[in-house]
PDB file of C-alpha atoms in Angstrom:
ATOM      1  CA  UNK A  13     -58.462 131.725 183.706  1.00 84.00           C
ATOM      2  CA  UNK A  14     -60.792 133.466 186.120  1.00 90.00           C
ATOM      3  CA  UNK A  15     -64.303 132.083 186.515  1.00 93.00           C
ATOM      4  CA  UNK A  16     -65.919 134.483 184.003  1.00 91.00           C
ATOM      5  CA  UNK A  17     -63.316 133.594 181.375  1.00 92.00           C
ATOM      6  CA  UNK A  18     -63.854 129.882 181.994  1.00 93.00           C
ATOM      7  CA  UNK A  19     -67.599 130.199 181.631  1.00 93.00           C
ATOM      8  CA  UNK A  20     -67.253 132.130 178.366  1.00 91.00           C
ATOM      9  CA  UNK A  21     -64.801 129.523 177.063  1.00 92.00           C
ATOM     10  CA  UNK A  22     -67.148 126.659 177.962  1.00 91.00           C
ATOM     11  CA  UNK A  23     -70.133 128.309 176.255  1.00 90.00           C
ATOM     12  CA  UNK A  24     -68.052 129.134 173.171  1.00 89.00           C
ATOM     13  CA  UNK A  25     -66.951 125.497 172.935  1.00 89.00           C
ATOM     14  CA  UNK A  26     -70.554 124.346 173.282  1.00 85.00           C
ATOM     15  CA  UNK A  27     -71.680 126.712 170.538  1.00 82.00           C
ATOM     16  CA  UNK A  28     -69.015 125.536 168.089  1.00 81.00           C
ATOM     17  CA  UNK A  29     -68.933 121.805 168.904  1.00 79.00           C
ATOM     18  CA  UNK A  30     -72.389 121.127 170.357  1.00 77.00           C
ATOM     19  CA  UNK A  31     -70.783 119.047 173.109  1.00 78.00           C
ATOM     20  CA  UNK A  32     -68.020 119.347 175.703  1.00 86.00           C
ATOM     21  CA  UNK A  33     -66.396 116.796 177.982  1.00 88.00           C
ATOM     22  CA  UNK A  34     -65.192 117.446 181.512  1.00 91.00           C
ATOM     23  CA  UNK A  35     -61.806 115.863 180.799  1.00 91.00           C
ATOM     24  CA  UNK A  36     -61.175 117.941 177.669  1.00 90.00           C
ATOM     25  CA  UNK A  37     -62.195 121.180 179.408  1.00 93.00           C
ATOM     26  CA  UNK A  38     -59.949 120.377 182.357  1.00 93.00           C
ATOM     27  CA  UNK A  39     -56.983 119.960 180.036  1.00 93.00           C
ATOM     28  CA  UNK A  40     -57.667 122.947 177.779  1.00 93.00           C
ATOM     29  CA  UNK A  41     -58.345 125.368 180.668  1.00 94.00           C
ATOM     30  CA  UNK A  42     -55.596 123.888 182.879  1.00 94.00           C
ATOM     31  CA  UNK A  43     -57.886 123.397 185.880  1.00 94.00           C
ATOM     32  CA  UNK A  44     -59.029 120.353 187.831  1.00 94.00           C
ATOM     33  CA  UNK A  45     -62.064 118.314 186.775  1.00 92.00           C
ATOM     34  CA  UNK A  46     -63.657 119.267 190.087  1.00 93.00           C
ATOM     35  CA  UNK A  47     -63.457 122.930 189.057  1.00 95.00           C
ATOM     36  CA  UNK A  48     -64.950 122.134 185.645  1.00 92.00           C
ATOM     37  CA  UNK A  49     -67.859 120.259 187.226  1.00 91.00           C
ATOM     38  CA  UNK A  50     -68.557 123.246 189.491  1.00 93.00           C
ATOM     39  CA  UNK A  51     -68.488 125.574 186.482  1.00 92.00           C
ATOM     40  CA  UNK A  52     -70.903 123.334 184.593  1.00 91.00           C
ATOM     41  CA  UNK A  53     -73.217 123.187 187.602  1.00 90.00           C
ATOM     42  CA  UNK A  54     -73.337 126.995 187.762  1.00 92.00           C
ATOM     43  CA  UNK A  55     -74.036 127.271 184.028  1.00 89.00           C
ATOM     44  CA  UNK A  56     -76.740 124.608 184.248  1.00 86.00           C
ATOM     45  CA  UNK A  57     -78.408 126.437 187.143  1.00 87.00           C
ATOM     46  CA  UNK A  58     -78.539 129.499 184.877  1.00 86.00           C
ATOM     47  CA  UNK A  59     -80.209 127.426 182.149  1.00 83.00           C
ATOM     48  CA  UNK A  60     -77.240 127.800 179.766  1.00 84.00           C
ATOM     49  CA  UNK A  61     -76.458 124.096 179.293  1.00 83.00           C
ATOM     50  CA  UNK A  62     -77.484 120.577 180.270  1.00 82.00           C
ATOM     51  CA  UNK A  63     -75.101 118.369 182.235  1.00 84.00           C
ATOM     52  CA  UNK A  64     -74.770 114.616 181.818  1.00 76.00           C
ATOM     53  CA  UNK A  65     -72.187 112.141 183.066  1.00 73.00           C
ATOM     54  CA  UNK A  66     -68.751 113.542 182.202  1.00 81.00           C
ATOM     55  CA  UNK A  67     -70.033 116.030 179.625  1.00 81.00           C
ATOM     56  CA  UNK A  68     -72.488 118.788 178.771  1.00 82.00           C
ATOM     57  CA  UNK A  69     -74.720 119.757 175.846  1.00 77.00           C
ATOM     58  CA  UNK A  70     -76.492 123.027 174.955  1.00 76.00           C
ATOM     59  CA  UNK A  71     -79.968 121.544 175.507  1.00 66.00           C
ATOM     60  CA  UNK A  72     -81.495 118.531 177.221  1.00 63.00           C
ATOM     61  CA  UNK A  73     -80.469 115.486 175.114  1.00 66.00           C
ATOM     62  CA  UNK A  74     -83.525 113.342 175.784  1.00 66.00           C
ATOM     63  CA  UNK A  75     -85.974 112.848 172.915  1.00 63.00           C
ATOM     64  CA  UNK A  76     -89.644 111.908 173.298  1.00 63.00           C
ATOM     65  CA  UNK A  77     -91.732 110.013 170.764  1.00 59.00           C
ATOM     66  CA  UNK A  78     -93.417 112.202 168.116  1.00 57.00           C
ATOM     67  CA  UNK A  79     -95.918 111.235 165.389  1.00 59.00           C
ATOM     68  CA  UNK A  80     -94.449 110.734 161.925  1.00 58.00           C
ATOM     69  CA  UNK A  81     -96.636 113.492 160.426  1.00 58.00           C
ATOM     70  CA  UNK A  82     -95.127 115.956 162.910  1.00 59.00           C
ATOM     71  CA  UNK A  83     -91.556 114.829 162.171  1.00 55.00           C
ATOM     72  CA  UNK A  84     -92.125 115.327 158.432  1.00 56.00           C
ATOM     73  CA  UNK A  85     -92.332 119.083 158.983  1.00 51.00           C
ATOM     74  CA  UNK A  86     -88.852 119.331 160.569  1.00 66.00           C
ATOM     75  CA  UNK A  87     -85.501 119.724 158.711  1.00 80.00           C
ATOM     76  CA  UNK A  88     -87.261 119.042 155.399  1.00 88.00           C
ATOM     77  CA  UNK A  89     -84.553 120.310 153.026  1.00 92.00           C
ATOM     78  CA  UNK A  90     -81.792 118.574 154.988  1.00 94.00           C
ATOM     79  CA  UNK A  91     -83.646 115.268 154.790  1.00 94.00           C
ATOM     80  CA  UNK A  92     -84.095 115.607 151.033  1.00 95.00           C
ATOM     81  CA  UNK A  93     -80.391 116.307 150.515  1.00 97.00           C
ATOM     82  CA  UNK A  94     -79.416 113.375 152.744  1.00 97.00           C
ATOM     83  CA  UNK A  95     -81.800 111.121 150.815  1.00 97.00           C
ATOM     84  CA  UNK A  96     -80.298 112.103 147.456  1.00 97.00           C
ATOM     85  CA  UNK A  97     -76.785 111.303 148.715  1.00 97.00           C
ATOM     86  CA  UNK A  98     -77.937 107.938 150.074  1.00 98.00           C
ATOM     87  CA  UNK A  99     -79.412 106.950 146.698  1.00 98.00           C
ATOM     88  CA  UNK A 100     -75.902 107.148 145.226  1.00 97.00           C
ATOM     89  CA  UNK A 101     -74.869 104.235 147.466  1.00 98.00           C
ATOM     90  CA  UNK A 102     -77.354 101.850 145.839  1.00 97.00           C
ATOM     91  CA  UNK A 103     -76.263  99.206 143.347  1.00 96.00           C
ATOM     92  CA  UNK A 104     -78.291  97.367 140.741  1.00 96.00           C
ATOM     93  CA  UNK A 105     -79.897  94.079 141.845  1.00 96.00           C
ATOM     94  CA  UNK A 106     -78.835  94.263 145.502  1.00 97.00           C
ATOM     95  CA  UNK A 107     -81.056  93.385 148.458  1.00 98.00           C
ATOM     96  CA  UNK A 108     -81.451  96.105 151.071  1.00 98.00           C
ATOM     97  CA  UNK A 109     -83.413  96.888 154.226  1.00 98.00           C
ATOM     98  CA  UNK A 110     -85.052 100.255 154.855  1.00 98.00           C
ATOM     99  CA  UNK A 111     -86.045 101.149 158.409  1.00 97.00           C
ATOM    100  CA  UNK A 112     -88.751 103.565 159.517  1.00 94.00           C
ATOM    101  CA  UNK A 113     -88.714 107.334 159.916  1.00 92.00           C
ATOM    102  CA  UNK A 114     -89.132 110.470 157.865  1.00 92.00           C
ATOM    103  CA  UNK A 115     -85.542 110.636 156.599  1.00 95.00           C
ATOM    104  CA  UNK A 116     -85.588 107.091 155.211  1.00 96.00           C
ATOM    105  CA  UNK A 117     -89.044 107.810 153.782  1.00 95.00           C
ATOM    106  CA  UNK A 118     -87.462 110.673 151.835  1.00 95.00           C
ATOM    107  CA  UNK A 119     -84.765 108.206 150.744  1.00 97.00           C
ATOM    108  CA  UNK A 120     -87.371 105.703 149.525  1.00 97.00           C
ATOM    109  CA  UNK A 121     -89.128 108.451 147.563  1.00 96.00           C
ATOM    110  CA  UNK A 122     -85.826 109.385 145.885  1.00 97.00           C
ATOM    111  CA  UNK A 123     -84.911 105.896 144.593  1.00 97.00           C
ATOM    112  CA  UNK A 124     -84.918 105.837 140.759  1.00 95.00           C
ATOM    113  CA  UNK A 125     -87.991 104.062 139.401  1.00 93.00           C
ATOM    114  CA  UNK A 126     -86.031 101.850 136.999  1.00 92.00           C
ATOM    115  CA  UNK A 127     -83.524 100.512 139.570  1.00 95.00           C
ATOM    116  CA  UNK A 128     -83.738  96.762 140.150  1.00 96.00           C
ATOM    117  CA  UNK A 129     -83.701  96.037 143.886  1.00 97.00           C
ATOM    118  CA  UNK A 130     -85.085  93.731 146.536  1.00 98.00           C
ATOM    119  CA  UNK A 131     -86.256  95.856 149.456  1.00 98.00           C
ATOM    120  CA  UNK A 132     -87.325  94.693 152.915  1.00 98.00           C
ATOM    121  CA  UNK A 133     -89.037  97.184 155.191  1.00 97.00           C
ATOM    122  CA  UNK A 134     -91.235  97.308 158.255  1.00 96.00           C
ATOM    123  CA  UNK A 135     -92.437 100.819 157.425  1.00 96.00           C
ATOM    124  CA  UNK A 136     -95.794 100.829 155.669  1.00 95.00           C
ATOM    125  CA  UNK A 137     -95.361 104.388 154.367  1.00 94.00           C
ATOM    126  CA  UNK A 138     -92.023 103.331 152.876  1.00 96.00           C
ATOM    127  CA  UNK A 139     -93.681 100.372 151.109  1.00 96.00           C
ATOM    128  CA  UNK A 140     -96.319 102.697 149.643  1.00 95.00           C
ATOM    129  CA  UNK A 141     -93.590 105.080 148.450  1.00 95.00           C
ATOM    130  CA  UNK A 142     -91.871 102.153 146.697  1.00 96.00           C
ATOM    131  CA  UNK A 143     -94.921 100.965 144.735  1.00 94.00           C
ATOM    132  CA  UNK A 144     -93.894 102.971 141.669  1.00 91.00           C
ATOM    133  CA  UNK A 145     -90.508 101.228 141.456  1.00 94.00           C
ATOM    134  CA  UNK A 146     -91.218  99.007 138.466  1.00 90.00           C
ATOM    135  CA  UNK A 147     -88.134  96.787 138.842  1.00 93.00           C
ATOM    136  CA  UNK A 148     -88.170  96.452 142.636  1.00 95.00           C
ATOM    137  CA  UNK A 149     -89.399  93.517 144.681  1.00 97.00           C
ATOM    138  CA  UNK A 150     -90.820  94.740 147.979  1.00 97.00           C
ATOM    139  CA  UNK A 151     -91.027  92.562 151.086  1.00 97.00           C
ATOM    140  CA  UNK A 152     -93.296  94.051 153.759  1.00 97.00           C
ATOM    141  CA  UNK A 153     -92.465  92.827 157.246  1.00 96.00           C
ATOM    142  CA  UNK A 154     -95.391  91.861 159.436  1.00 95.00           C
ATOM    143  CA  UNK A 155     -96.015  92.485 163.108  1.00 93.00           C
ATOM    144  CA  UNK A 156     -97.558  94.860 165.606  1.00 93.00           C
ATOM    145  CA  UNK A 157     -98.400  98.209 164.008  1.00 93.00           C
ATOM    146  CA  UNK A 158     -96.945 101.348 165.581  1.00 90.00           C
ATOM    147  CA  UNK A 159     -99.359 104.041 164.438  1.00 87.00           C
ATOM    148  CA  UNK A 160     -97.080 106.897 165.474  1.00 84.00           C
ATOM    149  CA  UNK A 161     -94.354 105.721 163.066  1.00 84.00           C
ATOM    150  CA  UNK A 162     -96.473 103.896 160.431  1.00 88.00           C
ATOM    151  CA  UNK A 163     -94.300 100.831 160.966  1.00 93.00           C
ATOM    152  CA  UNK A 164     -94.454  97.309 162.367  1.00 95.00           C
ATOM    153  CA  UNK A 165     -92.414  95.908 165.250  1.00 95.00           C
ATOM    154  CA  UNK A 166     -92.193  92.747 167.315  1.00 94.00           C
ATOM    155  CA  UNK A 167     -91.385  89.053 167.123  1.00 94.00           C
ATOM    156  CA  UNK A 168     -92.859  88.347 163.670  1.00 95.00           C
ATOM    157  CA  UNK A 169     -90.929  91.156 161.995  1.00 96.00           C
ATOM    158  CA  UNK A 170     -87.691  90.064 163.690  1.00 95.00           C
ATOM    159  CA  UNK A 171     -88.221  86.429 162.677  1.00 95.00           C
ATOM    160  CA  UNK A 172     -88.727  87.455 159.056  1.00 95.00           C
ATOM    161  CA  UNK A 173     -85.555  89.570 159.080  1.00 95.00           C
ATOM    162  CA  UNK A 174     -83.547  86.625 160.427  1.00 93.00           C
ATOM    163  CA  UNK A 175     -84.497  84.610 157.336  1.00 94.00           C
ATOM    164  CA  UNK A 176     -82.855  87.057 154.891  1.00 95.00           C
ATOM    165  CA  UNK A 177     -79.330  88.239 154.124  1.00 93.00           C
ATOM    166  CA  UNK A 178     -79.063  91.769 152.740  1.00 97.00           C
ATOM    167  CA  UNK A 179     -76.172  93.960 151.682  1.00 97.00           C
ATOM    168  CA  UNK A 180     -77.173  97.319 153.192  1.00 98.00           C
ATOM    169  CA  UNK A 181     -79.442  98.764 155.853  1.00 98.00           C
ATOM    170  CA  UNK A 182     -80.638 102.364 155.631  1.00 98.00           C
ATOM    171  CA  UNK A 183     -82.025 103.605 158.951  1.00 98.00           C
ATOM    172  CA  UNK A 184     -82.841 106.899 160.617  1.00 95.00           C
ATOM    173  CA  UNK A 185     -82.735 107.413 164.383  1.00 95.00           C
ATOM    174  CA  UNK A 186     -84.036 109.759 167.059  1.00 92.00           C
ATOM    175  CA  UNK A 187     -80.661 110.307 168.699  1.00 92.00           C
ATOM    176  CA  UNK A 188     -76.924 109.835 168.213  1.00 94.00           C
ATOM    177  CA  UNK A 189     -74.940 110.135 171.429  1.00 88.00           C
ATOM    178  CA  UNK A 190     -71.143 109.980 171.521  1.00 86.00           C
ATOM    179  CA  UNK A 191     -71.118 107.473 174.366  1.00 85.00           C
ATOM    180  CA  UNK A 192     -74.549 105.770 174.309  1.00 89.00           C
ATOM    181  CA  UNK A 193     -74.788 105.312 170.545  1.00 94.00           C
ATOM    182  CA  UNK A 194     -77.897 105.128 168.353  1.00 96.00           C
ATOM    183  CA  UNK A 195     -81.336 105.374 169.957  1.00 95.00           C
ATOM    184  CA  UNK A 196     -85.011 105.604 169.129  1.00 93.00           C
ATOM    185  CA  UNK A 197     -88.025 106.417 171.269  1.00 89.00           C
ATOM    186  CA  UNK A 198     -89.659 102.962 171.193  1.00 91.00           C
ATOM    187  CA  UNK A 199     -87.893  99.914 172.678  1.00 92.00           C
ATOM    188  CA  UNK A 200     -89.540  97.449 170.260  1.00 94.00           C
ATOM    189  CA  UNK A 201     -88.493  99.584 167.295  1.00 94.00           C
ATOM    190  CA  UNK A 202     -84.979  99.716 168.750  1.00 95.00           C
ATOM    191  CA  UNK A 203     -84.856  95.917 169.058  1.00 96.00           C
ATOM    192  CA  UNK A 204     -86.040  95.450 165.467  1.00 96.00           C
ATOM    193  CA  UNK A 205     -83.404  97.896 164.229  1.00 97.00           C
ATOM    194  CA  UNK A 206     -80.747  95.961 166.160  1.00 97.00           C
ATOM    195  CA  UNK A 207     -81.900  92.778 164.425  1.00 97.00           C
ATOM    196  CA  UNK A 208     -81.676  94.550 161.063  1.00 97.00           C
ATOM    197  CA  UNK A 209     -78.090  95.625 161.770  1.00 97.00           C
ATOM    198  CA  UNK A 210     -77.086  92.023 162.463  1.00 96.00           C
ATOM    199  CA  UNK A 211     -78.639  90.931 159.149  1.00 95.00           C
ATOM    200  CA  UNK A 212     -76.664  93.189 156.800  1.00 97.00           C
ATOM    201  CA  UNK A 213     -73.102  93.722 155.641  1.00 97.00           C
ATOM    202  CA  UNK A 214     -73.209  97.505 155.906  1.00 98.00           C
ATOM    203  CA  UNK A 215     -75.257  99.867 158.117  1.00 98.00           C
ATOM    204  CA  UNK A 216     -75.940 103.363 156.789  1.00 98.00           C
ATOM    205  CA  UNK A 217     -77.487 105.938 159.129  1.00 98.00           C
ATOM    206  CA  UNK A 218     -79.386 108.879 157.636  1.00 98.00           C
ATOM    207  CA  UNK A 219     -79.626 111.602 160.283  1.00 96.00           C
ATOM    208  CA  UNK A 220     -79.706 115.389 160.147  1.00 95.00           C
ATOM    209  CA  UNK A 221     -77.448 117.334 162.510  1.00 92.00           C
ATOM    210  CA  UNK A 222     -80.243 117.983 165.033  1.00 89.00           C
ATOM    211  CA  UNK A 223     -80.112 114.281 166.042  1.00 91.00           C
ATOM    212  CA  UNK A 224     -76.548 114.500 167.368  1.00 91.00           C
ATOM    213  CA  UNK A 225     -75.985 114.914 171.075  1.00 84.00           C
ATOM    214  CA  UNK A 226     -79.464 113.492 171.676  1.00 86.00           C
ATOM    215  CA  UNK A 227     -80.576 110.201 173.173  1.00 85.00           C
ATOM    216  CA  UNK A 228     -83.921 108.458 173.406  1.00 88.00           C
ATOM    217  CA  UNK A 229     -85.329 105.574 175.433  1.00 87.00           C
ATOM    218  CA  UNK A 230     -84.426 102.549 173.310  1.00 93.00           C
ATOM    219  CA  UNK A 231     -80.801 101.786 172.415  1.00 95.00           C
ATOM    220  CA  UNK A 232     -80.291 100.425 168.905  1.00 97.00           C
ATOM    221  CA  UNK A 233     -76.532  99.950 168.706  1.00 97.00           C
ATOM    222  CA  UNK A 234     -73.120 101.359 169.507  1.00 96.00           C
ATOM    223  CA  UNK A 235     -71.485 103.768 167.088  1.00 96.00           C
ATOM    224  CA  UNK A 236     -68.944 101.048 166.298  1.00 96.00           C
ATOM    225  CA  UNK A 237     -71.737  99.062 164.605  1.00 97.00           C
ATOM    226  CA  UNK A 238     -72.229 101.800 161.994  1.00 98.00           C
ATOM    227  CA  UNK A 239     -70.355 101.938 158.671  1.00 98.00           C
ATOM    228  CA  UNK A 240     -71.604 105.186 157.119  1.00 98.00           C
ATOM    229  CA  UNK A 241     -73.428 108.268 158.426  1.00 98.00           C
ATOM    230  CA  UNK A 242     -74.956 110.845 156.080  1.00 98.00           C
ATOM    231  CA  UNK A 243     -75.850 114.170 157.674  1.00 97.00           C
ATOM    232  CA  UNK A 244     -75.981 117.873 156.794  1.00 96.00           C
ATOM    233  CA  UNK A 245     -73.239 120.473 156.848  1.00 95.00           C
ATOM    234  CA  UNK A 246     -74.424 121.954 160.142  1.00 92.00           C
ATOM    235  CA  UNK A 247     -72.911 118.951 161.948  1.00 92.00           C
ATOM    236  CA  UNK A 248     -69.991 120.147 164.071  1.00 87.00           C
ATOM    237  CA  UNK A 249     -66.405 119.154 163.278  1.00 89.00           C
ATOM    238  CA  UNK A 250     -66.249 117.710 166.794  1.00 84.00           C
ATOM    239  CA  UNK A 251     -68.762 115.038 165.877  1.00 89.00           C
ATOM    240  CA  UNK A 252     -67.251 114.431 162.441  1.00 94.00           C
ATOM    241  CA  UNK A 253     -63.851 113.767 164.023  1.00 92.00           C
ATOM    242  CA  UNK A 254     -65.383 111.580 166.730  1.00 91.00           C
ATOM    243  CA  UNK A 255     -67.203 109.458 164.154  1.00 95.00           C
ATOM    244  CA  UNK A 256     -64.190 109.144 161.872  1.00 95.00           C
ATOM    245  CA  UNK A 257     -62.025 108.095 164.827  1.00 94.00           C
ATOM    246  CA  UNK A 258     -64.446 105.191 165.276  1.00 94.00           C
ATOM    247  CA  UNK A 259     -63.955 104.124 161.662  1.00 95.00           C
ATOM    248  CA  UNK A 260     -67.258 105.568 160.385  1.00 97.00           C
ATOM    249  CA  UNK A 261     -67.344 107.128 156.937  1.00 97.00           C
ATOM    250  CA  UNK A 262     -69.095 110.510 157.144  1.00 98.00           C
ATOM    251  CA  UNK A 263     -70.820 112.358 154.297  1.00 98.00           C
ATOM    252  CA  UNK A 264     -72.117 115.904 154.809  1.00 97.00           C
ATOM    253  CA  UNK A 265     -74.568 117.398 152.306  1.00 96.00           C
TER     254      UNK A 265
END
């Protein structure tokens, strides 16, 4: 391939997969990794992609903290569909944990009102959404209030979580990166989510396709710590295959 053909191939791969690795491009284009890195540098200088260690994405992968009321206006229909699929994973009389975020809030709002559950959550807006569940026992975690996410974080919330054993955790995240894993914008929220993962038998991530290829400040866990991911049909086959190779069950809605 000449340079123009390589650049077109790289951009086509980015458009279809949302992510490319230097090693895979080197093999598929039959050129050295040094050549691929030079090509990526040229394309980045033109503003056509964003380079990171050993790979590239269409846009900068770093996510900043946004208020929950702003997040509620993004990917609304996708979040509702994801929430409806997640409800199907619930079983009568089980104890679950629900994290914070707009996608899990949609999940909480979709839980049938007559389902008998014990629900632990640090998200105050989730607790309010659950008040109409007549058969549910709600345990509100205590701690330092994060106004931007309407949730609590910190030592007290983590201590409470450590005193319970639950079957499932439903969380949403700010970013899912192939190498770095699950992230959120606040390090205390990330630490609480990590504690939640250690307290359950099964971790279920609710995340629309826009979260993939992104990373934020606080690492929650590796992808290997996740059991199920529910996303929308815009998620690329590249990511579906990557997740399934790691033993994660993927549902697209």
